[in-house]
């Protein structure tokens, strides 16, 4: 695993770089050698923030962000959270393979839709919408730490949205034509 270390508003010391590389090295057994992990350090007032992102070629993304008054404590908390995400993902994949289902991550071109700026949109994200089922979409949503996820339903070939409800359960939005 290749580890890229970057810093925003903070100087990266060799000890910080070495520590994060050693901590992420234990995840080597889960990934192929060509996987890149990005660790970004930043400081905001009294908060020492660590963000670790591991994008996989099949479309899955592992992302954690932790903050504390101490940068080393933030690294430990982020690595612990990353371990939980990877274990959860691995367990779900094992269950899926045992039931003889497959995971499809086919390339779908990006949408060319651009929202008008006059409505107060401050950020636009573009991403490939991959065919998957609702369970896979919920997994991706949890891995990203978001409360909704847009995906293309593999069965109906329509764009759907899964979201986290206030009661802790999940909802699915399907278009009606």
PDB file of N, CA and C in Angstrom, residues 29-68:
ATOM      1  N   UNK A  29      -2.744  -6.259   4.341  1.00  0.00           N
ATOM      2  CA  UNK A  29      -3.271  -7.601   4.065  1.00  0.00           C
ATOM      3  C   UNK A  29      -4.651  -7.574   3.414  1.00  0.00           C
ATOM      4  N   UNK A  30      -5.371  -6.463   3.525  1.00  0.00           N
ATOM      5  CA  UNK A  30      -6.711  -6.370   2.967  1.00  0.00           C
ATOM      6  C   UNK A  30      -6.720  -5.877   1.516  1.00  0.00           C
ATOM      7  N   UNK A  31      -5.628  -5.273   1.054  1.00  0.00           N
ATOM      8  CA  UNK A  31      -5.616  -4.618  -0.249  1.00  0.00           C
ATOM      9  C   UNK A  31      -4.494  -5.145  -1.127  1.00  0.00           C
ATOM     10  N   UNK A  32      -4.622  -4.866  -2.419  1.00  0.00           N
ATOM     11  CA  UNK A  32      -3.539  -5.160  -3.351  1.00  0.00           C
ATOM     12  C   UNK A  32      -2.448  -4.107  -3.172  1.00  0.00           C
ATOM     13  N   UNK A  33      -1.299  -4.342  -3.743  1.00  0.00           N
ATOM     14  CA  UNK A  33      -0.165  -3.445  -3.535  1.00  0.00           C
ATOM     15  C   UNK A  33      -0.324  -2.095  -4.220  1.00  0.00           C
ATOM     16  N   UNK A  34      -1.183  -1.994  -5.235  1.00  0.00           N
ATOM     17  CA  UNK A  34      -1.314  -0.735  -5.972  1.00  0.00           C
ATOM     18  C   UNK A  34      -2.325   0.235  -5.346  1.00  0.00           C
ATOM     19  N   UNK A  35      -2.834  -0.050  -4.156  1.00  0.00           N
ATOM     20  CA  UNK A  35      -3.800   0.817  -3.487  1.00  0.00           C
ATOM     21  C   UNK A  35      -3.073   1.982  -2.826  1.00  0.00           C
ATOM     22  N   UNK A  36      -3.652   3.192  -2.988  1.00  0.00           N
ATOM     23  CA  UNK A  36      -3.070   4.392  -2.383  1.00  0.00           C
ATOM     24  C   UNK A  36      -3.956   4.878  -1.253  1.00  0.00           C
ATOM     25  N   UNK A  37      -3.337   5.099  -0.108  1.00  0.00           N
ATOM     26  CA  UNK A  37      -4.046   5.686   1.034  1.00  0.00           C
ATOM     27  C   UNK A  37      -3.539   7.113   1.183  1.00  0.00           C
ATOM     28  N   UNK A  38      -4.452   8.050   1.380  1.00  0.00           N
ATOM     29  CA  UNK A  38      -4.079   9.454   1.558  1.00  0.00           C
ATOM     30  C   UNK A  38      -4.416   9.869   2.983  1.00  0.00           C
ATOM     31  N   UNK A  39      -3.409  10.336   3.698  1.00  0.00           N
ATOM     32  CA  UNK A  39      -3.605  10.849   5.055  1.00  0.00           C
ATOM     33  C   UNK A  39      -3.356  12.349   5.015  1.00  0.00           C
ATOM     34  N   UNK A  40      -4.364  13.121   5.407  1.00  0.00           N
ATOM     35  CA  UNK A  40      -4.266  14.578   5.389  1.00  0.00           C
ATOM     36  C   UNK A  40      -4.386  15.085   6.818  1.00  0.00           C
ATOM     37  N   UNK A  41      -3.382  15.865   7.221  1.00  0.00           N
ATOM     38  CA  UNK A  41      -3.370  16.459   8.554  1.00  0.00           C
ATOM     39  C   UNK A  41      -3.726  17.934   8.440  1.00  0.00           C
ATOM     40  N   UNK A  42      -4.514  18.419   9.398  1.00  0.00           N
ATOM     41  CA  UNK A  42      -4.824  19.841   9.423  1.00  0.00           C
ATOM     42  C   UNK A  42      -5.043  20.275  10.862  1.00  0.00           C
ATOM     43  N   UNK A  43      -4.948  21.591  11.061  1.00  0.00           N
ATOM     44  CA  UNK A  43      -5.130  22.165  12.389  1.00  0.00           C
ATOM     45  C   UNK A  43      -6.149  23.289  12.271  1.00  0.00           C
ATOM     46  N   UNK A  44      -7.151  23.275  13.155  1.00  0.00           N
ATOM     47  CA  UNK A  44      -8.139  24.347  13.234  1.00  0.00           C
ATOM     48  C   UNK A  44      -8.292  24.694  14.711  1.00  0.00           C
ATOM     49  N   UNK A  45      -7.805  25.850  15.083  1.00  0.00           N
ATOM     50  CA  UNK A  45      -7.803  26.287  16.480  1.00  0.00           C
ATOM     51  C   UNK A  45      -7.133  25.224  17.342  1.00  0.00           C
ATOM     52  N   UNK A  46      -7.863  24.616  18.275  1.00  0.00           N
ATOM     53  CA  UNK A  46      -7.277  23.605  19.167  1.00  0.00           C
ATOM     54  C   UNK A  46      -7.472  22.181  18.662  1.00  0.00           C
ATOM     55  N   UNK A  47      -8.057  22.034  17.479  1.00  0.00           N
ATOM     56  CA  UNK A  47      -8.348  20.708  16.939  1.00  0.00           C
ATOM     57  C   UNK A  47      -7.251  20.247  15.988  1.00  0.00           C
ATOM     58  N   UNK A  48      -6.730  19.064  16.256  1.00  0.00           N
ATOM     59  CA  UNK A  48      -5.757  18.411  15.380  1.00  0.00           C
ATOM     60  C   UNK A  48      -6.537  17.355  14.590  1.00  0.00           C
ATOM     61  N   UNK A  49      -6.674  17.557  13.287  1.00  0.00           N
ATOM     62  CA  UNK A  49      -7.570  16.734  12.471  1.00  0.00           C
ATOM     63  C   UNK A  49      -6.765  15.818  11.546  1.00  0.00           C
ATOM     64  N   UNK A  50      -7.204  14.547  11.493  1.00  0.00           N
ATOM     65  CA  UNK A  50      -6.608  13.563  10.589  1.00  0.00           C
ATOM     66  C   UNK A  50      -7.729  13.014   9.716  1.00  0.00           C
ATOM     67  N   UNK A  51      -7.500  13.031   8.402  1.00  0.00           N
ATOM     68  CA  UNK A  51      -8.457  12.462   7.451  1.00  0.00           C
ATOM     69  C   UNK A  51      -7.716  11.412   6.636  1.00  0.00           C
ATOM     70  N   UNK A  52      -8.245  10.192   6.617  1.00  0.00           N
ATOM     71  CA  UNK A  52      -7.627   9.100   5.862  1.00  0.00           C
ATOM     72  C   UNK A  52      -8.636   8.619   4.829  1.00  0.00           C
ATOM     73  N   UNK A  53      -8.197   8.544   3.570  1.00  0.00           N
ATOM     74  CA  UNK A  53      -9.054   8.103   2.470  1.00  0.00           C
ATOM     75  C   UNK A  53      -8.345   6.994   1.709  1.00  0.00           C
ATOM     76  N   UNK A  54      -9.077   5.900   1.478  1.00  0.00           N
ATOM     77  CA  UNK A  54      -8.538   4.796   0.685  1.00  0.00           C
ATOM     78  C   UNK A  54      -9.559   4.473  -0.406  1.00  0.00           C
ATOM     79  N   UNK A  55      -9.364   5.009  -1.621  1.00  0.00           N
ATOM     80  CA  UNK A  55     -10.278   4.665  -2.720  1.00  0.00           C
ATOM     81  C   UNK A  55      -9.836   3.360  -3.385  1.00  0.00           C
ATOM     82  N   UNK A  56     -10.804   2.502  -3.674  1.00  0.00           N
ATOM     83  CA  UNK A  56     -10.503   1.250  -4.355  1.00  0.00           C
ATOM     84  C   UNK A  56     -10.946   1.344  -5.805  1.00  0.00           C
ATOM     85  N   UNK A  57     -10.363   0.516  -6.645  1.00  0.00           N
ATOM     86  CA  UNK A  57     -10.667   0.572  -8.071  1.00  0.00           C
ATOM     87  C   UNK A  57     -12.078   0.090  -8.393  1.00  0.00           C
ATOM     88  N   UNK A  58     -12.699  -0.681  -7.483  1.00  0.00           N
ATOM     89  CA  UNK A  58     -14.054  -1.166  -7.738  1.00  0.00           C
ATOM     90  C   UNK A  58     -15.114  -0.148  -7.350  1.00  0.00           C
ATOM     91  N   UNK A  59     -14.696   1.040  -6.905  1.00  0.00           N
ATOM     92  CA  UNK A  59     -15.645   2.089  -6.578  1.00  0.00           C
ATOM     93  C   UNK A  59     -15.853   2.313  -5.100  1.00  0.00           C
ATOM     94  N   UNK A  60     -15.459   1.366  -4.275  1.00  0.00           N
ATOM     95  CA  UNK A  60     -15.614   1.526  -2.825  1.00  0.00           C
ATOM     96  C   UNK A  60     -14.598   2.550  -2.311  1.00  0.00           C
ATOM     97  N   UNK A  61     -14.999   3.292  -1.298  1.00  0.00           N
ATOM     98  CA  UNK A  61     -14.110   4.288  -0.692  1.00  0.00           C
ATOM     99  C   UNK A  61     -14.193   4.143   0.817  1.00  0.00           C
ATOM    100  N   UNK A  62     -13.046   3.997   1.440  1.00  0.00           N
ATOM    101  CA  UNK A  62     -12.963   4.021   2.889  1.00  0.00           C
ATOM    102  C   UNK A  62     -12.476   5.408   3.270  1.00  0.00           C
ATOM    103  N   UNK A  63     -13.237   6.093   4.140  1.00  0.00           N
ATOM    104  CA  UNK A  63     -12.872   7.450   4.543  1.00  0.00           C
ATOM    105  C   UNK A  63     -13.204   7.646   6.008  1.00  0.00           C
ATOM    106  N   UNK A  64     -12.215   8.135   6.759  1.00  0.00           N
ATOM    107  CA  UNK A  64     -12.435   8.459   8.167  1.00  0.00           C
ATOM    108  C   UNK A  64     -11.839   9.833   8.452  1.00  0.00           C
ATOM    109  N   UNK A  65     -12.441  10.509   9.407  1.00  0.00           N
ATOM    110  CA  UNK A  65     -11.922  11.802   9.853  1.00  0.00           C
ATOM    111  C   UNK A  65     -12.094  11.869  11.363  1.00  0.00           C
ATOM    112  N   UNK A  66     -11.024  12.175  12.059  1.00  0.00           N
ATOM    113  CA  UNK A  66     -11.063  12.280  13.516  1.00  0.00           C
ATOM    114  C   UNK A  66     -10.292  13.519  13.945  1.00  0.00           C
ATOM    115  N   UNK A  67     -10.720  14.094  15.066  1.00  0.00           N
ATOM    116  CA  UNK A  67     -10.024  15.262  15.598  1.00  0.00           C
ATOM    117  C   UNK A  67      -9.943  15.153  17.111  1.00  0.00           C
ATOM    118  N   UNK A  68      -8.878  15.712  17.659  1.00  0.00           N
ATOM    119  CA  UNK A  68      -8.665  15.758  19.098  1.00  0.00           C
ATOM    120  C   UNK A  68      -7.609  16.846  19.352  1.00  0.00           C
TER     121      UNK A  68
END
